[in-house]
Every structure is written in C-alpha cells, then in structure tokens.
PDB file of C-alpha atoms in Angstrom:
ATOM      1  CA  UNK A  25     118.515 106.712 159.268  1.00 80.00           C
ATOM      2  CA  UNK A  26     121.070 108.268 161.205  1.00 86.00           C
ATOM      3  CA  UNK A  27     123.526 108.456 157.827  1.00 90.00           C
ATOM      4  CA  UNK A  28     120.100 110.217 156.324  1.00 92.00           C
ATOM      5  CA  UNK A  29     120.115 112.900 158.392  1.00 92.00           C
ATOM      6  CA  UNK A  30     123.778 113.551 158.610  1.00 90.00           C
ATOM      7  CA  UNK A  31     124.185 113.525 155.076  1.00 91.00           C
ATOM      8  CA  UNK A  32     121.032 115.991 155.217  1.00 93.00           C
ATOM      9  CA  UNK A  33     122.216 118.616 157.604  1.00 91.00           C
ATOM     10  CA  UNK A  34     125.894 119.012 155.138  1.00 87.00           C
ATOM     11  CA  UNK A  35     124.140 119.263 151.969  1.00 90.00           C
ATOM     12  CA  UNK A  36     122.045 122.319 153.593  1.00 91.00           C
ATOM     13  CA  UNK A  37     125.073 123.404 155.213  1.00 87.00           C
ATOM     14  CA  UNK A  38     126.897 123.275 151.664  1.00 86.00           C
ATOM     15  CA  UNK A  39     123.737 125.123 149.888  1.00 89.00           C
ATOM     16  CA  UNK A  40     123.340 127.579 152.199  1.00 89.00           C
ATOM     17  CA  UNK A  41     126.656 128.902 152.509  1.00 86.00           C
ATOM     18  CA  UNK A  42     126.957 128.699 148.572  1.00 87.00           C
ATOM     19  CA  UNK A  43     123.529 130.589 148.171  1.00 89.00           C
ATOM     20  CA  UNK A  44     125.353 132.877 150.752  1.00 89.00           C
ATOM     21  CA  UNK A  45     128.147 133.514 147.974  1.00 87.00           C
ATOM     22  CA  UNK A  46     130.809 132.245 150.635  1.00 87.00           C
ATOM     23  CA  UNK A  47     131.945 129.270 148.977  1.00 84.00           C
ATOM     24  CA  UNK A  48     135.187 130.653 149.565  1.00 87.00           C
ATOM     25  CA  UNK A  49     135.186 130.303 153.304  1.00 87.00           C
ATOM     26  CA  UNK A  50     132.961 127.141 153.370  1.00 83.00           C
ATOM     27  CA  UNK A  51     136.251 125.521 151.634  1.00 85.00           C
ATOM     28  CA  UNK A  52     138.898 127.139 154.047  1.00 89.00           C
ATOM     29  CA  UNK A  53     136.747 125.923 156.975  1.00 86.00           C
ATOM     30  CA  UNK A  54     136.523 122.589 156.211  1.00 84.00           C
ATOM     31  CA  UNK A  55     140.319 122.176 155.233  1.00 88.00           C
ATOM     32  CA  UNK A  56     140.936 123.743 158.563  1.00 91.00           C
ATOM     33  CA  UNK A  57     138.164 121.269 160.546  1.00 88.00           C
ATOM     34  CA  UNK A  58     139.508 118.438 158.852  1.00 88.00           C
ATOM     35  CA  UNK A  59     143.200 118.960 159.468  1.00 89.00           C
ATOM     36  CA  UNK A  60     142.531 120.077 162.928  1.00 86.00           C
ATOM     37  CA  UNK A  61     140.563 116.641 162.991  1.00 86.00           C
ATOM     38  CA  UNK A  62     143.528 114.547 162.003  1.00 88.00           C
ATOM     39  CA  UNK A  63     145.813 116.815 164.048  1.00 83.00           C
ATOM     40  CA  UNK A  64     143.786 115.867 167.071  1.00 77.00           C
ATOM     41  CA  UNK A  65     143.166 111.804 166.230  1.00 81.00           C
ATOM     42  CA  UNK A  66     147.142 111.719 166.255  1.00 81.00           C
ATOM     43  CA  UNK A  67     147.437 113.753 169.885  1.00 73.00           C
ATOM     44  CA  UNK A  68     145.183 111.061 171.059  1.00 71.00           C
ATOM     45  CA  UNK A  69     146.383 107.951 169.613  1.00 78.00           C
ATOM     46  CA  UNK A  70     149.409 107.854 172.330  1.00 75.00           C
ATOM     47  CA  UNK A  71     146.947 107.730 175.216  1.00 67.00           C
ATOM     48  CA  UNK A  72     143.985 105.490 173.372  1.00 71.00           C
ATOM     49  CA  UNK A  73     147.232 103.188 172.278  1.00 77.00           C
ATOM     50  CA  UNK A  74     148.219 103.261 176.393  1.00 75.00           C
ATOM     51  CA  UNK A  75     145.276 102.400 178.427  1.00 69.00           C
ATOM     52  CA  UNK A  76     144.236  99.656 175.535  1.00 72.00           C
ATOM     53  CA  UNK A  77     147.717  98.190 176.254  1.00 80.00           C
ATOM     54  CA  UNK A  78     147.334  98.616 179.675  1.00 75.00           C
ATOM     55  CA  UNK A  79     143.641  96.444 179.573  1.00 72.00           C
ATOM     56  CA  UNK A  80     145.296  94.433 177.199  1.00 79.00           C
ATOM     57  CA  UNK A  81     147.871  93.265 180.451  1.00 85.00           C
ATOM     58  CA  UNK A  82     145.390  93.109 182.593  1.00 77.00           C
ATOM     59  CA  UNK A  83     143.507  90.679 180.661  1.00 76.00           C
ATOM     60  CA  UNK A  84     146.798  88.682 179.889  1.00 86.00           C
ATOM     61  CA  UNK A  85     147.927  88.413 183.214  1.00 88.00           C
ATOM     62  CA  UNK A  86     144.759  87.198 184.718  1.00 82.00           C
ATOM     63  CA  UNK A  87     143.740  90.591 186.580  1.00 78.00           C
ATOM     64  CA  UNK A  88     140.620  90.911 184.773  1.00 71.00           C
ATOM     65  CA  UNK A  89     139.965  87.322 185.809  1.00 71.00           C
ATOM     66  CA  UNK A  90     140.255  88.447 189.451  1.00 79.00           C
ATOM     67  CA  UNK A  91     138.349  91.501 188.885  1.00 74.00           C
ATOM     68  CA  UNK A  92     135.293  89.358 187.952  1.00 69.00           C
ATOM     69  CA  UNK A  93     135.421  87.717 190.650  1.00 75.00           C
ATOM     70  CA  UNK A  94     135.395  91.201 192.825  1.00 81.00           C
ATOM     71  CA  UNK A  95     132.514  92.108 191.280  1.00 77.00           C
ATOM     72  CA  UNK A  96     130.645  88.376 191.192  1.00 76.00           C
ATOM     73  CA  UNK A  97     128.513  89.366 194.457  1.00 82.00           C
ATOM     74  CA  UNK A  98     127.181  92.991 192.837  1.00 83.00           C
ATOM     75  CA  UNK A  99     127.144  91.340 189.253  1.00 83.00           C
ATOM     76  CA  UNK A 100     124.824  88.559 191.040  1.00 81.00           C
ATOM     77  CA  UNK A 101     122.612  90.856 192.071  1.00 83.00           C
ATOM     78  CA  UNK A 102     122.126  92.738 189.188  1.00 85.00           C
ATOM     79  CA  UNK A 103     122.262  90.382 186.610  1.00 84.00           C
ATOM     80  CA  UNK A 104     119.531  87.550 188.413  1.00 77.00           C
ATOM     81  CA  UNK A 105     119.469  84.561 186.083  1.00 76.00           C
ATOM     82  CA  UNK A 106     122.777  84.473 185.218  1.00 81.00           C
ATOM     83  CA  UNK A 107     125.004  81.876 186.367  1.00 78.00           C
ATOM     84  CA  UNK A 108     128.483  83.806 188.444  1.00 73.00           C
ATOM     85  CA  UNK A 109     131.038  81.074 186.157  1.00 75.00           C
ATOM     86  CA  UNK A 110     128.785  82.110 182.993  1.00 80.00           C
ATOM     87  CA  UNK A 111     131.818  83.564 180.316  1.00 83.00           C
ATOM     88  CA  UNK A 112     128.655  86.389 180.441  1.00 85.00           C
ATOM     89  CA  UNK A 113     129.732  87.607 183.608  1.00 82.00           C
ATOM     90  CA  UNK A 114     133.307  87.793 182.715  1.00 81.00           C
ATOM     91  CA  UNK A 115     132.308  89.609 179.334  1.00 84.00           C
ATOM     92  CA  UNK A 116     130.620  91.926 181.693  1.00 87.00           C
ATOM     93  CA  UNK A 117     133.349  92.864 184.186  1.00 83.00           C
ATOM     94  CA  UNK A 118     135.983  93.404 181.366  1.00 81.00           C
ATOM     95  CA  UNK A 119     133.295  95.585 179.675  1.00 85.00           C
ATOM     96  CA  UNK A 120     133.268  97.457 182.926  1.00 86.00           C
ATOM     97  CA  UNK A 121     136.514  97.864 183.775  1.00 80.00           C
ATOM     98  CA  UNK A 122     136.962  99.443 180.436  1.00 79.00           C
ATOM     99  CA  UNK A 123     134.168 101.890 181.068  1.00 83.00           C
ATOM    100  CA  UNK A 124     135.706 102.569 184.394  1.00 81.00           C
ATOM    101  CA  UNK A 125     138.878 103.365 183.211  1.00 75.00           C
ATOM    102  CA  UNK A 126     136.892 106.101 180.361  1.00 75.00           C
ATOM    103  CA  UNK A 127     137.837 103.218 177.458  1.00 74.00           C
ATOM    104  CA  UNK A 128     134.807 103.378 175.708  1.00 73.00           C
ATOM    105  CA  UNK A 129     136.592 102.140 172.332  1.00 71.00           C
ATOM    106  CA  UNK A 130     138.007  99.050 174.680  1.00 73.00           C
ATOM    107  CA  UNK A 131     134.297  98.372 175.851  1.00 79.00           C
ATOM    108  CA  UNK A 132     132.526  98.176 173.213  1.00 81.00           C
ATOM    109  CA  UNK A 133     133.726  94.673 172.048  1.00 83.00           C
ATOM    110  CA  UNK A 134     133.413  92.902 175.346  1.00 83.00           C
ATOM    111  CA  UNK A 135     129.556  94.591 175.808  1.00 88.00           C
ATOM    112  CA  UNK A 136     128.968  92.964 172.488  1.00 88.00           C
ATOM    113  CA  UNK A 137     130.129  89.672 173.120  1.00 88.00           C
ATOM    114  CA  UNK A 138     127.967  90.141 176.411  1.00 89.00           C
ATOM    115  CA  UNK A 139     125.231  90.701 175.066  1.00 89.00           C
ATOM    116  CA  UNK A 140     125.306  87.630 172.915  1.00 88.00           C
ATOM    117  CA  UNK A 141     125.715  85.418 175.676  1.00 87.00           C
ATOM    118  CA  UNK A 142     123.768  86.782 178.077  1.00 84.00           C
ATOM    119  CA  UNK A 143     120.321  84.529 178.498  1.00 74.00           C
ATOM    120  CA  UNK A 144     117.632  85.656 176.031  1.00 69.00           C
ATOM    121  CA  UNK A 145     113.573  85.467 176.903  1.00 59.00           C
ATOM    122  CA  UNK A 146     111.742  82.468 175.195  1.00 58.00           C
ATOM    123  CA  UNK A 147     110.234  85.356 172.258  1.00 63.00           C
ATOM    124  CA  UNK A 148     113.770  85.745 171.147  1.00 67.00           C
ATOM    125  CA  UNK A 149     112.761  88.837 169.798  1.00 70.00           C
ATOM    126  CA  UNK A 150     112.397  90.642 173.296  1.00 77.00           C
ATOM    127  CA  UNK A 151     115.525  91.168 175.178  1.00 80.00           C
ATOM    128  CA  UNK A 152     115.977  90.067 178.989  1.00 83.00           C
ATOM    129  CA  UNK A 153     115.479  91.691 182.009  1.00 85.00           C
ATOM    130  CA  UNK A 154     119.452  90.951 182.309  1.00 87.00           C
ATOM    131  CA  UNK A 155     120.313  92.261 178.573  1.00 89.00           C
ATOM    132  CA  UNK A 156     118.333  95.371 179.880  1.00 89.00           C
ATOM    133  CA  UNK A 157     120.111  95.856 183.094  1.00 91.00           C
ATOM    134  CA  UNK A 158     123.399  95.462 181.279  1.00 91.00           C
ATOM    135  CA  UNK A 159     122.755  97.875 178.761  1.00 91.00           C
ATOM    136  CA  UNK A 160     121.333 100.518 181.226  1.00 93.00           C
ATOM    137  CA  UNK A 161     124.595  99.761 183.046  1.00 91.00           C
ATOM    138  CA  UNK A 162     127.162  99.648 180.082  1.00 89.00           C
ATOM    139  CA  UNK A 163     125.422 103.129 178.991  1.00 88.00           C
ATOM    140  CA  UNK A 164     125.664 105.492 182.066  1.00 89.00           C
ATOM    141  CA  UNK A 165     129.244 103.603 183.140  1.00 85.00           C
ATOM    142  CA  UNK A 166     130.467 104.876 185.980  1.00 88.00           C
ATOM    143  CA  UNK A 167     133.656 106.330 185.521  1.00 85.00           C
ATOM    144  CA  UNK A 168     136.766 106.266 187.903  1.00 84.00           C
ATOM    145  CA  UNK A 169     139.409 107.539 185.843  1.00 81.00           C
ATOM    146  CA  UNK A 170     138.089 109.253 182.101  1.00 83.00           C
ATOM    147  CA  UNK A 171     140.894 109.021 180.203  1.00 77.00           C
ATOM    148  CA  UNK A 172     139.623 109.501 176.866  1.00 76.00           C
ATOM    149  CA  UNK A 173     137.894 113.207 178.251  1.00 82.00           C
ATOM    150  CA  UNK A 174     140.990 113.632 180.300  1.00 84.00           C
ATOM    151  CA  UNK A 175     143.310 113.052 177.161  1.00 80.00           C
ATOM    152  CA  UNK A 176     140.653 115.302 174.701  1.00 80.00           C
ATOM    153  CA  UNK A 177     140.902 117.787 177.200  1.00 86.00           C
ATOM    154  CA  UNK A 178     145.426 117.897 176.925  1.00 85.00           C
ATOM    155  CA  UNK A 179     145.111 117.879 173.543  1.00 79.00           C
ATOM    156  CA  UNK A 180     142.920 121.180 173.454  1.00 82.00           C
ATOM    157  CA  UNK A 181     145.415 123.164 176.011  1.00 85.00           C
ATOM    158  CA  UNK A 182     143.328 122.180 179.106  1.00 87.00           C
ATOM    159  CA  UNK A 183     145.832 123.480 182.409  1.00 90.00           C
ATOM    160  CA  UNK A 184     144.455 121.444 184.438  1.00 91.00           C
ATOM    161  CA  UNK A 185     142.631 118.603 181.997  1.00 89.00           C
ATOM    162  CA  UNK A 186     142.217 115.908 185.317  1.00 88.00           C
ATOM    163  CA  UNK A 187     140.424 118.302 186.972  1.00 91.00           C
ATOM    164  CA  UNK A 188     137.291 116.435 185.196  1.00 89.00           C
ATOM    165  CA  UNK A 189     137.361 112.878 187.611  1.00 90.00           C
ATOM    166  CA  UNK A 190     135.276 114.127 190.730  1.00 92.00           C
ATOM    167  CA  UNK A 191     132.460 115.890 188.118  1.00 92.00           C
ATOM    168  CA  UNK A 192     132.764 112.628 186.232  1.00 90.00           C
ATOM    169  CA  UNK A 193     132.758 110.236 189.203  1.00 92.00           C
ATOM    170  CA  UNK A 194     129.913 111.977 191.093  1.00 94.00           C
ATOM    171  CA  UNK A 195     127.455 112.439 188.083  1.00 93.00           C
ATOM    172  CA  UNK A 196     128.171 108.609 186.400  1.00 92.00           C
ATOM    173  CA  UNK A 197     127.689 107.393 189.925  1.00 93.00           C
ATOM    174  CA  UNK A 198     124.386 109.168 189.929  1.00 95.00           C
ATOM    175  CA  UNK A 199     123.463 108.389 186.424  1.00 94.00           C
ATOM    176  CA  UNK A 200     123.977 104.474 186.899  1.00 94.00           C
ATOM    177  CA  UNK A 201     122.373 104.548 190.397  1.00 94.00           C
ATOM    178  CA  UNK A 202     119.294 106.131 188.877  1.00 96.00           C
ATOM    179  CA  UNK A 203     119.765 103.781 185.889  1.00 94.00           C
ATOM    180  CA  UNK A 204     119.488 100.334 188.261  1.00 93.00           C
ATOM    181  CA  UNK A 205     116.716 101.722 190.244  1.00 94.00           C
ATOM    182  CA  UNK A 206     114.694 102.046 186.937  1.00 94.00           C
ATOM    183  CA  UNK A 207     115.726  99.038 185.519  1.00 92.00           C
ATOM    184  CA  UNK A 208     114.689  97.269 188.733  1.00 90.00           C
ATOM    185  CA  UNK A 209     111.092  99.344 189.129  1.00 92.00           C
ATOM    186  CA  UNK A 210     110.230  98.071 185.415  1.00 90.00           C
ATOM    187  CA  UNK A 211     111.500  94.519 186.377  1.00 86.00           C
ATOM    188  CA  UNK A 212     109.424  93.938 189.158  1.00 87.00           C
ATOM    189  CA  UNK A 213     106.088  95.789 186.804  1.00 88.00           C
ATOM    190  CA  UNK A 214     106.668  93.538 183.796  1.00 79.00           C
ATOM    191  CA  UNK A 215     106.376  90.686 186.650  1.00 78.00           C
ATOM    192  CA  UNK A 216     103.379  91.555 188.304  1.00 81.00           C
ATOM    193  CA  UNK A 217     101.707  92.129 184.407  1.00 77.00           C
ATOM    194  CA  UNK A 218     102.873  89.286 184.137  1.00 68.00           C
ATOM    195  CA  UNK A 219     105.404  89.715 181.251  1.00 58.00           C
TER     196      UNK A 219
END
C-alpha cells in the first residue's frame, strides 16, 4: 500500500510541475536530490561501516554474551514467559544494544530473529503479550549514543552534530518508559477479560 501511495504523490508531483510548464526545473531538481542523495549515502557509509564493525566485535568476542546477561534481571521482567537461557533473550539484548548505540540498520536483523523465537499464543495468529512488549520496546529504543543522527548531522555541516545525545537520551527514555507502562496496563486488561 505504502509503494501505492508513494508512487502516487511523484506522479502528481511530476504532473503538476509539468502542467506548471517547469519541466525544466523539475529535471534539475531531481538530478540535484539524487546526487546530493548518493553524495550523502557515501559520507555515511564510513560511520554505518564503523559501529557495525564495532557490534560485529562485540558479538565475536563474547561481549554481547555478557551484555545479556546484564540485562537478564530487566529482560525477566519484561519479557514474563520467557525462559532467561532462551536464544530469544539473547536475540533481544543484541537487538538492543544496537538500538542503544543509534544502529537501527544493525537491529533490525536480531529484532527479527526475536521475534521468531519469541513464544507465540495458542491462536498463532495473535501475537504475545512478550512479542508486544518487545516490539513496543524495539520501537521507541532508548538511545545512549545516536550515531546514525549524530553522523547525518556531520555530513550536513552540523558544528556541533553530538550535541543531539541528552535530547535523544531524555526523550527515548521517556518514550520507552511510557511505552512499558502501556504495554503492561493492556497486559494486565486482556487478563482480567480474560484474553
């Protein structure tokens, strides 16, 4: 649906500033967008290419492995049902250290893989009140360090492109702490309905 609607929005785009008789300059802006695009990709391979490599050690040397095991007593909590040696729960720390660390790209193939083995309901169809919580979780991320904002924000000229981590910190901190306190509200509703 999403491709619908994209695709949508440039083909009025295109016919409106043809109708406008500015084909012209429709043509010169998107030459410039898209070679400002690649321009940009490049600046931000270096630092994309860095903190993957630097997850990539971590996992290697057996960090991430110890960072699990940090975060087994709040995972625990969160995550009822699942069982603290479940490969789920190590899925789920790498997924967050990567979100922690502003590695969206990183994440997204550990969250998948957590996802998967995370414990389903019996209507496999409906998604547990751990697949939930994870996904509220994964989504609002807190974020320690945001590299990939940090490193968008060098490439554009930024003077002072770090100055982002205490906004970041203090409003993903917010955003997941509000996120959990949902999450757990419609838990313990769905269990008195009876769901």
């Amino acid at each position: 649906m999403m491709n619908i609607v994209w695709a949508g929005m440039c083909f009025v785009g295109l016919a409106w500033g043809l109708a406008q008789g500015r084909g012209a300059a429709l043509t010169e802006g998107a030459l410039t967008a898209v070679m400002d695009a690649v321009s940009l990709s490049i600046r931000l391979a270096g630092g994309f290419a860095l903190w993957n490599g630097m997850l990539a050690i971590l996992e290697k040397s057996g960090a991430l492995r110890a960072l699990t095991r940090a975060l087994s007593p709040v995972l625990r909590r969160l995550f009822r049902g699942v069982p603290a040696d479940s490969p789920a729960q190590e899925a789920m720390a790498m997924n967050m250290a990567a979100n922690m660390l502003g590695l969206g790209n990183a994440a997204t193939p550990m969250g998948l893989r957590a996802m998967r083995l995370l414990p389903r309901e019996a209507d496999a169809a409906r998604a547990s009140d751990a697949m939930c919580m994870f996904l509220v979780v994964n989504a609002s991320s807190i974020q320690l360090f945001p590299s990939s904002v940090i490193a968008l924000r060098a490439a554009a000229g930024s003077a002072e492109p770090a100055s982002i981590v205490l906004p970041s910190l203090l409003a993903t901190t917010v955003s997941t702490a509000v996120g959990i306190a949902a999450c757990k509200a419609l838990e313990r509703w769905g269990r008195r309905r009876g769901e």
